[in-house]
Coordinates of C-alpha atoms and ligand atoms in Angstrom, one line a residue:
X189 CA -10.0 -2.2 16.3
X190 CA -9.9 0.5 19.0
X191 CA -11.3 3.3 18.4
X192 CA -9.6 6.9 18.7
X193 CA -10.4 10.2 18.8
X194 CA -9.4 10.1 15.0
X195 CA -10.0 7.3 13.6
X196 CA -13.2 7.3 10.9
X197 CA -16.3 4.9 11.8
X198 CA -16.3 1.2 10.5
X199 CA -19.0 1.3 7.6
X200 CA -21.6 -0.6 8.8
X201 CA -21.4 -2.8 5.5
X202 CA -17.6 -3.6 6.5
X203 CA -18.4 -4.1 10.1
X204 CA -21.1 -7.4 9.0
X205 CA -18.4 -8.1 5.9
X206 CA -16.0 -8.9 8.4
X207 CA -18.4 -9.5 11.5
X208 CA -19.2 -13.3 10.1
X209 CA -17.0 -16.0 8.5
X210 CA -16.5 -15.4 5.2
X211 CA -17.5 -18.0 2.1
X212 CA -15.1 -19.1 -0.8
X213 CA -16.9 -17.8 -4.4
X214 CA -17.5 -21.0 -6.7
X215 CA -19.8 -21.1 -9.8
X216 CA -21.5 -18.1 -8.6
X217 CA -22.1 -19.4 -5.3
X218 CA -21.3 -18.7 -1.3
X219 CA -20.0 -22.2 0.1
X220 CA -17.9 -23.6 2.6
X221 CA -14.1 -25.6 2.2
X222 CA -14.6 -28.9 1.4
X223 CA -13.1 -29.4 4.6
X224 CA -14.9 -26.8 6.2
X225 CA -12.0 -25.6 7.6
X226 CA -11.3 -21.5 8.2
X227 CA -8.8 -19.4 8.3
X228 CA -7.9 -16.1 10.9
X229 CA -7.0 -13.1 9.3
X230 CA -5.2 -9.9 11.7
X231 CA -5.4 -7.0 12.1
X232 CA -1.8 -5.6 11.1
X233 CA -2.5 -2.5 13.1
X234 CA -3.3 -4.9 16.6
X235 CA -1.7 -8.2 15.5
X236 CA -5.2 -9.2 16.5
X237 CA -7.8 -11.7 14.7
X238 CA -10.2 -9.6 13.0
X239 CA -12.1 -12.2 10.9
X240 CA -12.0 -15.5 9.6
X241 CA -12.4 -17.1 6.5
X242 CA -13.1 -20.0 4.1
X243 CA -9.7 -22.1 3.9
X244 CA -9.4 -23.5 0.1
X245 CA -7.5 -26.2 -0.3
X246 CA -6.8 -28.8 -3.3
X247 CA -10.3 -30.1 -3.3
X248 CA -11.9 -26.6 -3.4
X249 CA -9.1 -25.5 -6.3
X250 CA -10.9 -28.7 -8.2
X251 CA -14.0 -27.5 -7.8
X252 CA -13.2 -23.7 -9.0
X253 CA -11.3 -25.4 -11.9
X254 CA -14.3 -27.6 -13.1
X255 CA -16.6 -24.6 -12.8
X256 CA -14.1 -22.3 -14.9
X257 CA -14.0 -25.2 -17.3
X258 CA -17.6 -25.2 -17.8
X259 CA -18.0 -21.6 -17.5
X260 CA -15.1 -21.4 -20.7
X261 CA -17.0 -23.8 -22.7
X262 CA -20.4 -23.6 -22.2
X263 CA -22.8 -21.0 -21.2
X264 CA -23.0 -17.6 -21.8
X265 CA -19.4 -16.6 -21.6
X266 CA -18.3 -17.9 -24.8
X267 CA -21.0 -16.7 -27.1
X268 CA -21.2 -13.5 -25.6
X269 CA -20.8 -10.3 -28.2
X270 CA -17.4 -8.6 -26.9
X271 CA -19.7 -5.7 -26.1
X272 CA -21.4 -7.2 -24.0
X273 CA -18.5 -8.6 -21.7
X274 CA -17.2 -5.0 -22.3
X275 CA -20.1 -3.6 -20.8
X276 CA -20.1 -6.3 -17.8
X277 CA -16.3 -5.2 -16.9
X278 CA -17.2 -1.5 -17.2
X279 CA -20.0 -2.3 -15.1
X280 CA -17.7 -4.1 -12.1
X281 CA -15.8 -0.9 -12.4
X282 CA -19.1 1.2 -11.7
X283 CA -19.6 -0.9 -9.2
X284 CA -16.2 -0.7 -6.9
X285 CA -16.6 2.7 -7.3
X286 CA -20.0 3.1 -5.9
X287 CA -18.4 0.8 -2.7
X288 CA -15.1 3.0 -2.8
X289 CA -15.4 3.3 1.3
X290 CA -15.9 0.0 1.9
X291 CA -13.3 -1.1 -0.6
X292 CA -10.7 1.7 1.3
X293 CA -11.9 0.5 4.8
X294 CA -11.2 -2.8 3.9
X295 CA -7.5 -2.5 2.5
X296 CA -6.6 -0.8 5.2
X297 CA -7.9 -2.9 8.2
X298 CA -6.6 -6.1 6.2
X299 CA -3.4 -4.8 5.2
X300 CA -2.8 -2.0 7.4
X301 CA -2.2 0.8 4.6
X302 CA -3.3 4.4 5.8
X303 CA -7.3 4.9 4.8
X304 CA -6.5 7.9 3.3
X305 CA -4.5 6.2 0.7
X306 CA -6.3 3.2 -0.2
X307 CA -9.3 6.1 -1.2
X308 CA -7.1 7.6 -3.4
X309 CA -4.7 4.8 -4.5
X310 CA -6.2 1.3 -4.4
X311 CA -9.6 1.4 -4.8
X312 CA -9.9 4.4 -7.9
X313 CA -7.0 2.5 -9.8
X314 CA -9.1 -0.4 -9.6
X315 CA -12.1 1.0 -10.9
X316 CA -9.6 2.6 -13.8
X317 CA -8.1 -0.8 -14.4
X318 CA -11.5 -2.5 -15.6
X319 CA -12.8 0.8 -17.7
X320 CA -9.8 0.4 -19.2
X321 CA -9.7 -3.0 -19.6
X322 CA -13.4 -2.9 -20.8
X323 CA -12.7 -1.1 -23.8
X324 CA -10.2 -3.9 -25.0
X325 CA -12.9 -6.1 -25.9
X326 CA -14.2 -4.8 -28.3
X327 CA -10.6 -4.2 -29.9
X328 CA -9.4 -7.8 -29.9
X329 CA -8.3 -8.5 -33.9
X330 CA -6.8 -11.0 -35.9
X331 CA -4.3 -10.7 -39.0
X332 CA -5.2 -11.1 -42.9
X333 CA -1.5 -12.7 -44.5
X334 CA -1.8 -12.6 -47.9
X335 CA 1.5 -14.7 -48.8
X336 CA -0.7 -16.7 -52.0
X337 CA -3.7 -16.1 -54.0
X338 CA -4.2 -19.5 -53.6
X339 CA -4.7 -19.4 -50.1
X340 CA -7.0 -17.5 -47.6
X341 CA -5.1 -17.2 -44.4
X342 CA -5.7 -15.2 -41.8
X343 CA -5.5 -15.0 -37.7
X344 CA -7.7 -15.4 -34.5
X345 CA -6.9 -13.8 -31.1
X346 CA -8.4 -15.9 -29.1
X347 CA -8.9 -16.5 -25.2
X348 CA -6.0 -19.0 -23.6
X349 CA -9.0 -20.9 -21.4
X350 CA -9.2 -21.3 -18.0
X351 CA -6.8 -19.3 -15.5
X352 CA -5.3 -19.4 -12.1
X353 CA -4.3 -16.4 -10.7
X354 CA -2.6 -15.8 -7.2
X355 CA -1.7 -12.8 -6.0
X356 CA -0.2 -11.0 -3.1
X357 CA -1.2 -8.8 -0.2
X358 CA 0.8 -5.6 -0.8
X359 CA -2.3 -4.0 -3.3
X360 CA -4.8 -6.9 -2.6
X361 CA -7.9 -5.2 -4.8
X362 CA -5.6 -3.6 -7.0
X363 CA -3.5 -6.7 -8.2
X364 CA -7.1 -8.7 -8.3
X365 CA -8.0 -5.9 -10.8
X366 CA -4.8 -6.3 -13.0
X367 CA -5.5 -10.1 -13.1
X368 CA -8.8 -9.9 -13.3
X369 CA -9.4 -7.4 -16.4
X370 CA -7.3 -8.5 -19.1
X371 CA -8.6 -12.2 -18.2
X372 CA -12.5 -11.0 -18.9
X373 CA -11.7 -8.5 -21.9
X374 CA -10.0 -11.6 -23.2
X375 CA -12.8 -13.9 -22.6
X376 CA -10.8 -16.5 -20.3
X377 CA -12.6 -17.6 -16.6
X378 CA -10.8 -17.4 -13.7
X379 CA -9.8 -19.0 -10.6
X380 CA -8.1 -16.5 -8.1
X381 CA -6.3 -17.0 -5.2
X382 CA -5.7 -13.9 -2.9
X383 CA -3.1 -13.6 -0.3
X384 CA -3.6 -15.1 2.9
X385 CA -2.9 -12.3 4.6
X386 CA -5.2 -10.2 3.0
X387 CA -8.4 -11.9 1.1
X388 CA -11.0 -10.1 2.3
X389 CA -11.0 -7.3 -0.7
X390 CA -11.4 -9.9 -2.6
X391 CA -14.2 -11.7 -1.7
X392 CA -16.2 -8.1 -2.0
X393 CA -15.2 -8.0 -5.4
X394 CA -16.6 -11.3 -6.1
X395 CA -20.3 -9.7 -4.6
X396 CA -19.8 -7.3 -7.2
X397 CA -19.2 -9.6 -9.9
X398 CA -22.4 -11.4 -9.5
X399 CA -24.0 -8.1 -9.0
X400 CA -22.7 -6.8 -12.5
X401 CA -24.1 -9.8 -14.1
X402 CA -21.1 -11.6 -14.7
X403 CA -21.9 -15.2 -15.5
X404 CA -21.5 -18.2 -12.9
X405 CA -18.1 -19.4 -13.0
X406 CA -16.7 -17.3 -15.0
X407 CA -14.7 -15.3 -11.6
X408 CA -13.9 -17.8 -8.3
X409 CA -12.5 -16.6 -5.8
X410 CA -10.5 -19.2 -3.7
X411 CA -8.8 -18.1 -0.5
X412 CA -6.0 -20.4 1.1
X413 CA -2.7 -20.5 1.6
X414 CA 0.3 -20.4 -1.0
X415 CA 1.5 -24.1 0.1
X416 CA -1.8 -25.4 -0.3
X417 CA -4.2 -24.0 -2.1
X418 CA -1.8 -21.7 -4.5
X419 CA 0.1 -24.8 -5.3
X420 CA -2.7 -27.1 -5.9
X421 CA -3.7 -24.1 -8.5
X422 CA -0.3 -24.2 -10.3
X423 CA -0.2 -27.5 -10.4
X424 CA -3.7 -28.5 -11.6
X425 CA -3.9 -30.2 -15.2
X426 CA -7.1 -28.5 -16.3
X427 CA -5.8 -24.6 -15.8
X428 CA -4.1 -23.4 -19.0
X429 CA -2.3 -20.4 -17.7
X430 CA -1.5 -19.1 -14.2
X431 CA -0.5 -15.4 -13.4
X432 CA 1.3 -15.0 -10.2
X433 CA 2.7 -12.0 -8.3
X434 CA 5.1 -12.4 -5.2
X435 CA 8.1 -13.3 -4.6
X436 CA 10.9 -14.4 -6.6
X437 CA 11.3 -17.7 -4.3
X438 CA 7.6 -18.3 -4.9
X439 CA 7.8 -17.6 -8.7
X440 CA 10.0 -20.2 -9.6
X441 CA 8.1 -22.9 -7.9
X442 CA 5.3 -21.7 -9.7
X443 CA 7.5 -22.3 -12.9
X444 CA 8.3 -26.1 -12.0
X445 CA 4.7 -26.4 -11.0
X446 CA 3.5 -25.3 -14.4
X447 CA 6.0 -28.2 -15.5
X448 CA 3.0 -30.5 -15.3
X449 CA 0.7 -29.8 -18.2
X450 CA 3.2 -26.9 -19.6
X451 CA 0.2 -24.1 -18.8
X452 CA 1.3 -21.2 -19.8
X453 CA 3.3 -18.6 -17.3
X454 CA 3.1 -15.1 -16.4
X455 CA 5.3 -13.7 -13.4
X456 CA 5.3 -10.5 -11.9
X457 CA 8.1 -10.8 -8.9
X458 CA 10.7 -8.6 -6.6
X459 CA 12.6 -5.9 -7.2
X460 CA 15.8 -3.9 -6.2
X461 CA 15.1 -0.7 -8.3
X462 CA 18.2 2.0 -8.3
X463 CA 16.5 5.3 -7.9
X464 CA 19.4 7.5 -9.4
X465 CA 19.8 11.6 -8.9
X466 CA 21.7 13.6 -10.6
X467 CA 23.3 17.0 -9.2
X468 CA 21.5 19.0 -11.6
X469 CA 17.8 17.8 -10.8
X470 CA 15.4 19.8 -9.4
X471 CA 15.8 19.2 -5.9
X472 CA 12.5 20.7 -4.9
X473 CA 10.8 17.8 -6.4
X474 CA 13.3 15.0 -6.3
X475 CA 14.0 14.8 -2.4
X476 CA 10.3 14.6 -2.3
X477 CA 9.9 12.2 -4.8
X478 CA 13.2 9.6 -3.4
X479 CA 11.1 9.4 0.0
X480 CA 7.6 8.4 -1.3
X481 CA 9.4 6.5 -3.7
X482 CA 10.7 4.0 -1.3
X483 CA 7.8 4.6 1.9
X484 CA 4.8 5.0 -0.4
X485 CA 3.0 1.6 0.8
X486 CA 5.9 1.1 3.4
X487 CA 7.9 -0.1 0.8
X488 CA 5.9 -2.7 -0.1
X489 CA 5.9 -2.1 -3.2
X490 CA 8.2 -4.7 -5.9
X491 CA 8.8 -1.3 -7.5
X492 CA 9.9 0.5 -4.4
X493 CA 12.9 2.5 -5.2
X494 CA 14.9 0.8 -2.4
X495 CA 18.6 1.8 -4.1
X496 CA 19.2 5.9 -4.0
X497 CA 22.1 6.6 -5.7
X498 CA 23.1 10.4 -5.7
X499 CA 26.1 12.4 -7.3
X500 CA 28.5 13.0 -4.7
X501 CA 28.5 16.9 -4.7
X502 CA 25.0 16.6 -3.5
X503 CA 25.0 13.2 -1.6
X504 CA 24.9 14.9 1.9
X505 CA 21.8 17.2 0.8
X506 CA 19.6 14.9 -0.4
X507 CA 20.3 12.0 1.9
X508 CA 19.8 15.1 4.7
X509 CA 16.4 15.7 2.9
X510 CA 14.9 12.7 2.6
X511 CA 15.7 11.9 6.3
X512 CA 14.0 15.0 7.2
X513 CA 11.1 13.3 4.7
X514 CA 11.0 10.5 7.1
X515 CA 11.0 12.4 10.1
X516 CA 7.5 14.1 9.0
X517 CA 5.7 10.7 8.5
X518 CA 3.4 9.9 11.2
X519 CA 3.8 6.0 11.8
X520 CA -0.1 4.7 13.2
X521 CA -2.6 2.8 12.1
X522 CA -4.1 3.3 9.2
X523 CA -7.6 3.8 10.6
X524 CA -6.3 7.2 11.9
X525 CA -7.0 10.2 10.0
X526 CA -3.4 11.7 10.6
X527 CA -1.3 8.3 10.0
X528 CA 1.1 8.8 6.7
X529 CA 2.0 5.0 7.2
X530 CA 1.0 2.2 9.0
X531 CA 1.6 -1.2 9.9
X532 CA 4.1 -4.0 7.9
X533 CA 1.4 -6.5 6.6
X534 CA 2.2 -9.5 9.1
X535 CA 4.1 -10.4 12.0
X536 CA 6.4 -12.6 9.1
X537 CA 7.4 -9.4 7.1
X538 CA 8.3 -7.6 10.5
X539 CA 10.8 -10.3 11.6
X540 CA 12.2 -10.6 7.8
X541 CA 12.0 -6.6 7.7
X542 CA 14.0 -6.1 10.5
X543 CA 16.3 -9.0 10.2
X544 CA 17.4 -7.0 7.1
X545 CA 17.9 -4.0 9.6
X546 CA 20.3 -6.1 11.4
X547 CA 21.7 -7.8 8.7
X548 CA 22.8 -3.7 7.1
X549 CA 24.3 -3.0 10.4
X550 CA 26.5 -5.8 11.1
X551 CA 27.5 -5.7 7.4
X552 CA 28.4 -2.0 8.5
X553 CA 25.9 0.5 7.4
X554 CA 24.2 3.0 9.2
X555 CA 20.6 4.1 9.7
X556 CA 20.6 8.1 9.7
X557 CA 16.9 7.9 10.6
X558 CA 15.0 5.3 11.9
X559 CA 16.4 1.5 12.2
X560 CA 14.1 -0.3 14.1
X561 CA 10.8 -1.6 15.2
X562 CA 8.2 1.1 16.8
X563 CA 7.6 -0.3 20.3
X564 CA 4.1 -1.4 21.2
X565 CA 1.5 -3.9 19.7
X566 CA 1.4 -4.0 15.8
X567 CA 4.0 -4.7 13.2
X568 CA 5.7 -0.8 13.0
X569 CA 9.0 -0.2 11.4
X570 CA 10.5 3.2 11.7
X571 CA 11.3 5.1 8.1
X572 CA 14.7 3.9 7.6
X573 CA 17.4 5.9 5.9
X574 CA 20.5 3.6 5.8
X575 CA 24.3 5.0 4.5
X576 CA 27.9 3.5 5.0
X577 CA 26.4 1.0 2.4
X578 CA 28.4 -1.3 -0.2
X579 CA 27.1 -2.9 -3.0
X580 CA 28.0 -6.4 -2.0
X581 CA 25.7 -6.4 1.6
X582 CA 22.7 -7.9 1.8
X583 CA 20.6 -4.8 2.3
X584 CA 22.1 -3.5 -1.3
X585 CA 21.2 -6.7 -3.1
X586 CA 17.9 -8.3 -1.9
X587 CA 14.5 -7.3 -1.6
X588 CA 13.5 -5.8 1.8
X589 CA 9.9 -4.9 0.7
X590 CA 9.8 -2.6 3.9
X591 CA 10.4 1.4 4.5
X592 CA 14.4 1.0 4.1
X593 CA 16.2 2.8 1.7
X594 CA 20.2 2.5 1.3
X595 CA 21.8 5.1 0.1
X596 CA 25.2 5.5 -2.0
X597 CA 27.4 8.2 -3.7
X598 CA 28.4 7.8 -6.8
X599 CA 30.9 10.0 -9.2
X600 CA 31.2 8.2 -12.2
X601 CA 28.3 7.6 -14.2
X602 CA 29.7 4.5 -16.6
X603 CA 30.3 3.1 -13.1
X604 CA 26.8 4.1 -11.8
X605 CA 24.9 2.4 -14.8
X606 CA 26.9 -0.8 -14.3
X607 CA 26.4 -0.5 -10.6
X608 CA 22.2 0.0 -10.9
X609 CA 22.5 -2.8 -13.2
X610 CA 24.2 -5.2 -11.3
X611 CA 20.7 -6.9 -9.7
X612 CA 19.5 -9.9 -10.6
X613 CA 16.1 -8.0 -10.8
X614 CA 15.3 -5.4 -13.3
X615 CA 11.5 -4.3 -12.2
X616 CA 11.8 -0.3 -12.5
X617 CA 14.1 2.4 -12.0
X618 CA 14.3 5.9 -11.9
X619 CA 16.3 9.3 -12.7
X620 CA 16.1 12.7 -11.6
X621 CA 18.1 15.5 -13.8
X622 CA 17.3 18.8 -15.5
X623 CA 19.2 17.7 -18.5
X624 CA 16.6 15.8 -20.9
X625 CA 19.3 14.1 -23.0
X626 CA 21.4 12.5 -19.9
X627 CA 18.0 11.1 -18.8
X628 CA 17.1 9.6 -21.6
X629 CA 20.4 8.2 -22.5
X630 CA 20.5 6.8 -19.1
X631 CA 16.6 5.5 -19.4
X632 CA 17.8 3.1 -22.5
X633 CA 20.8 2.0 -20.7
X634 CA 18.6 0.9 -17.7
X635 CA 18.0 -3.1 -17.5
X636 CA 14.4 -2.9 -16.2
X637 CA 10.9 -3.0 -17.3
X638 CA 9.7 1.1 -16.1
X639 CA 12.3 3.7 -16.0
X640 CA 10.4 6.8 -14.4
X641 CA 12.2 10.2 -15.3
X642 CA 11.9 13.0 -12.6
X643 CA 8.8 11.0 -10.8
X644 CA 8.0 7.6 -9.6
X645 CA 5.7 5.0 -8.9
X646 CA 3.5 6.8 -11.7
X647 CA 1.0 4.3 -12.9
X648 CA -1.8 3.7 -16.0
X649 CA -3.7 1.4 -16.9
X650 CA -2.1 1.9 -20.6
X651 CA 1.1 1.8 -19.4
X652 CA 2.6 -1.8 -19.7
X653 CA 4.2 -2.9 -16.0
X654 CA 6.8 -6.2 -15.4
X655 CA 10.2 -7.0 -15.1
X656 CA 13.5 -7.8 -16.9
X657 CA 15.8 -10.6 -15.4
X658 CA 14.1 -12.3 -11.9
X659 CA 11.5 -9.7 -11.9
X660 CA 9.6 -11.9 -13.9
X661 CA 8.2 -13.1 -17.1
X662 CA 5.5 -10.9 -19.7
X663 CA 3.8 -7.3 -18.8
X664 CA 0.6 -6.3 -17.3
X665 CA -1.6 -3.7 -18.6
X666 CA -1.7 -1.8 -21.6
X667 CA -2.4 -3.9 -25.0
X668 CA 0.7 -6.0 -23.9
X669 CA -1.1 -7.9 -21.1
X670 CA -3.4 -9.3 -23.8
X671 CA -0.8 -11.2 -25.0
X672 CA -0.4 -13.0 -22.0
X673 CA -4.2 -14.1 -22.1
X674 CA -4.5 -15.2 -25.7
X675 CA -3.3 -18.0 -28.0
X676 CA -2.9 -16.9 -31.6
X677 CA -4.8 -19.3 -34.3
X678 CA -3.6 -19.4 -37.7
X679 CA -6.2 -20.3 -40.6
X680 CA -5.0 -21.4 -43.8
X681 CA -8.0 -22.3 -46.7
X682 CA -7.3 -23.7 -49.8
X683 CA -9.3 -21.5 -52.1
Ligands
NAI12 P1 4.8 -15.1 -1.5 O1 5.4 -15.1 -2.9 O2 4.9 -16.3 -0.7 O3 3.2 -14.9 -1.7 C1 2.5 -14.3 -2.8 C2 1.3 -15.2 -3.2 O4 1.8 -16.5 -3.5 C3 0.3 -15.5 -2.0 O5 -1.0 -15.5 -2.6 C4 0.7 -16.8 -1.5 O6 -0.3 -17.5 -0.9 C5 1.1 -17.5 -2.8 N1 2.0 -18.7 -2.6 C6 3.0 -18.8 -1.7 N2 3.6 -20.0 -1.8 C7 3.0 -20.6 -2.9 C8 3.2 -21.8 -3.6 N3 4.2 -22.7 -3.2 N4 2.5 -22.1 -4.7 C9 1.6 -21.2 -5.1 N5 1.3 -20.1 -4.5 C10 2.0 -19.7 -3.4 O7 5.2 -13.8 -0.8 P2 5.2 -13.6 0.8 O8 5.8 -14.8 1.5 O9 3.9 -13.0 1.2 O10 6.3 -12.4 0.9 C11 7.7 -12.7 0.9 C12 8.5 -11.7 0.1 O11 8.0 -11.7 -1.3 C13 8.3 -10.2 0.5 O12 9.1 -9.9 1.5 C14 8.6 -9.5 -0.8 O13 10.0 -9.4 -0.9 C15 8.2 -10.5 -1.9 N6 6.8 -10.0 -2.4 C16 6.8 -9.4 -3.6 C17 5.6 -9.0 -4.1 C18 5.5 -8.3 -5.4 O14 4.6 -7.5 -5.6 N7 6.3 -8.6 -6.4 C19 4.4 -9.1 -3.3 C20 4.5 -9.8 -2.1 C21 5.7 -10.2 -1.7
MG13 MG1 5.6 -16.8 1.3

């Protein structure tokens, strides 16, 4: 990465993290593919090879899955007090905290979000993610159904068993946390698969896990790619659950996959999420708030509010203010101290980024701001603003998961609902208005798993996230997420 005038220092600890080929994490130990084959990963910023790593493929997914096996049924894990595996997740959290800048430098040399952001995003909802999740141990209870005297019956939560887990590259430690923290509350082991395009965040986190005393096998970390090693995970016979998050296309090969042994499914997938203001909201905030709402993470985001829909008497102000949003961001890498957003994650989300672009144009719409492809080395797309749009284009109906938002009037607000509605995903939402009734109304009326009033991508720990429709299946976080990790026992005595 060249350095500029800017641009922070490489921490020396990210400099050797990335400086030699990294190892795949299984049963508590460093060790090579099976095929000791490795993979490059880029630099989104350069499109150049900044490091390379361990390529999983079936064979290493077999040997993850044996050691989370093991790790489920023997050992320490199971017989643990829930204290004590509260006290090991709190401890990871201590622990990404105390490598913040490492964690931040990481993200954003690996996925090219701005450093700035990954310091104040990523890594400290991480860290918030396992306290959280650490105090859910402890708190994991059964039932007492008292339907006959003649009969003691009650309930066990207990852990679904061994879990794959693959995740994408848009929050690459961030998602790791949300699979990773319910799992260990729970008691389950894990096999993980990060994104191709971004493991590296990963594979730090598995340091820490050993570090926090987490036992051997419990957390393996297997990079590869989806086809390969993602699929062999879905597929395999031993796993009992996998958790995936990506794309829709992905998810439902993930589903037929699962087909196998019927594991158990949880899907977090795109989005299209209508992002509605009102004439009477408080424009001050709201113009603000449509912008980062759509190039927060450069719209990589599955919530990104990527459909603005605004009442007609005030269509041409806020579409005008949001431009002049875009026009402030600084587009650069995200090693440089001034850079509000940087590159697309790969040369692949480019090309299907700006395909879109094309796509909205010759369907007829128009970019007010931005439209295309910053010239130069790495994979820059301008802040797009697009208008003219129609609800049957392309751009209005699929995912673009870049810095493009499309814009529409709307007058009628019957019409509106049906129109925000009219997705086949239902992720999130939003709605901006002074009047607390309308936005309510409007909130139950919404087909979609978060409906943020007057703000947006606003996110807890507590607060359960996933998506109605194609957005997927079960929600992460809060207590609901610990659904999605435990089978329920009934037992009945004779007494
Ligand atoms: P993807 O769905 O292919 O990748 C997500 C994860 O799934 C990665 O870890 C990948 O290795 C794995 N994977 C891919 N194919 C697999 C298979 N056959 N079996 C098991 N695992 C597999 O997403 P991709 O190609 O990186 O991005 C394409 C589009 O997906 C984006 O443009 C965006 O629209 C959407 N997406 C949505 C995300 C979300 O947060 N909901 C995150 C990333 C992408
Ligand atoms: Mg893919």
């Amino acid at each position: 990465m060249s350095a500029t005038a800017s641009a922070p220092q490489i921490h020396n600890r990210v400099q050797q993290f990335i400086g030699t080929p990294r190892k795949m994490f299984i049963n508590g130990k460093w060790v090579e593919a099976a095929s000791g084959k490795t993979f490059p990963v880029y630099n989104p910023a350069t499109g150049e090879v900044m490091a390379r790593v361990a390529e999983g493929d079936r064979e290493d997914i077999n040997r993850a899955v044996k050691a989370a096996r093991k790790a489920f049924e023997s050992g320490p894990w199971p017989v643990m007090t829930a204290s004590d595996r509260g006290r090991l997740i709190w401890q990871l959290g201590d622990l990404i905290e105390q490598h913040l800048e490492e964690f931040a430098q990481l993200e954003s040399l690996d996925n090219g979000k701005p450093l700035s952001v990954a310091r104040v995003a990523d890594v400290p909802l991480a860290v918030d993610l396992f306290h959280y999740m650490a105090g859910w141990a402890t708190k994991i209870e059964g039932n007492t159904i008292p339907f006959s005297p003649k009969y003691l019956a009650y309930t066990r939560r207990e852990p679904i068993g061994v879990v794959g887990q693959i995740i994408p590259w848009n929050f690459p430690l961030l998602m790791a946390a949300w699979k990773l923290g319910p799992a260990l509350a729970t008691g389950c082991t894990v096999v993980l698969k990060p994104a191709e395009q971004t493991p590296l965040s990963a594979l730090l986190l598995a340091e820490l896990v050993a570090e926090a005393g987490i036992p051997d096998g419990v957390v393996n970390v297997v990079p590869g790619y989806g086809e390969t090693a993602g699929a062999a995970l879905a597929s395999h016979n031993d796993v009992d659950k996998v958790a995936f998050t990506g794309s829709t296309e992905v998810g439902k090969l993930i589903v037929q996959a699962a087909a196998g042994n019927l594991k158990k499914v949880s899907l977090e997938l795109g989005g299209k999420s209508p992002n509605i203001v009102f004439d009477d909201a408080d424009m001050s905030k709201t113009i603000s708030g449509a912008a980062s709402a759509i190039f927060f993470n450069h719209g990589q985001c599955c919530c990104a509010g990527s459909r603005l829909y605004v009442e007609k008497s005030m269509f041409d102000n806020v579409v005008s203010g949001v431009v002049d949003e875009a026009k402030k961001i600084k587009v650069g890498p995200g090693f440089d101290a001034e850079t509000d957003m940087g590159p697309l994650v790969s040369k692949e989300q480019l090309d299907r980024v700006t395909g879109y672009l094309q796509s909205g144009f010759s369907e007829g719409a128009e970019a007010v701001v931005g439209g295309r492809k910053k010239s130069g080395a790495g994979y820059f797309v301008e802040p797009t603003v697009m208008v003219k749009t129609n609800p049957n284009m392309k751009i209005m109906r699929e995912e673009i998961f870049g810095p493009v938002v499309c814009a529409m009037p709307f007058s009628d607000v019957d019409k509106l609902i049906a129109e925000a509605n009219q997705s086949e995903y239902g992720l999130a939402a939003a709605v901006w208005t002074r009047d607390i009734s309308k936005a309510h109304r409007i909130a139950e009326k919404l087909r979609a798993g978060t409906v943020w009033i007057n703000c947006y991508n606003v996110f807890d720990p507590a607060m359960p996230f996933g998506g109605y429709k194609q957005s997927g299946w079960g929600r992460e976080m809060g207590h609901d997420v610990l659904e999605l990790y435990t089978e329920v026992k009934a037992v009945c005595a004779a007494i």
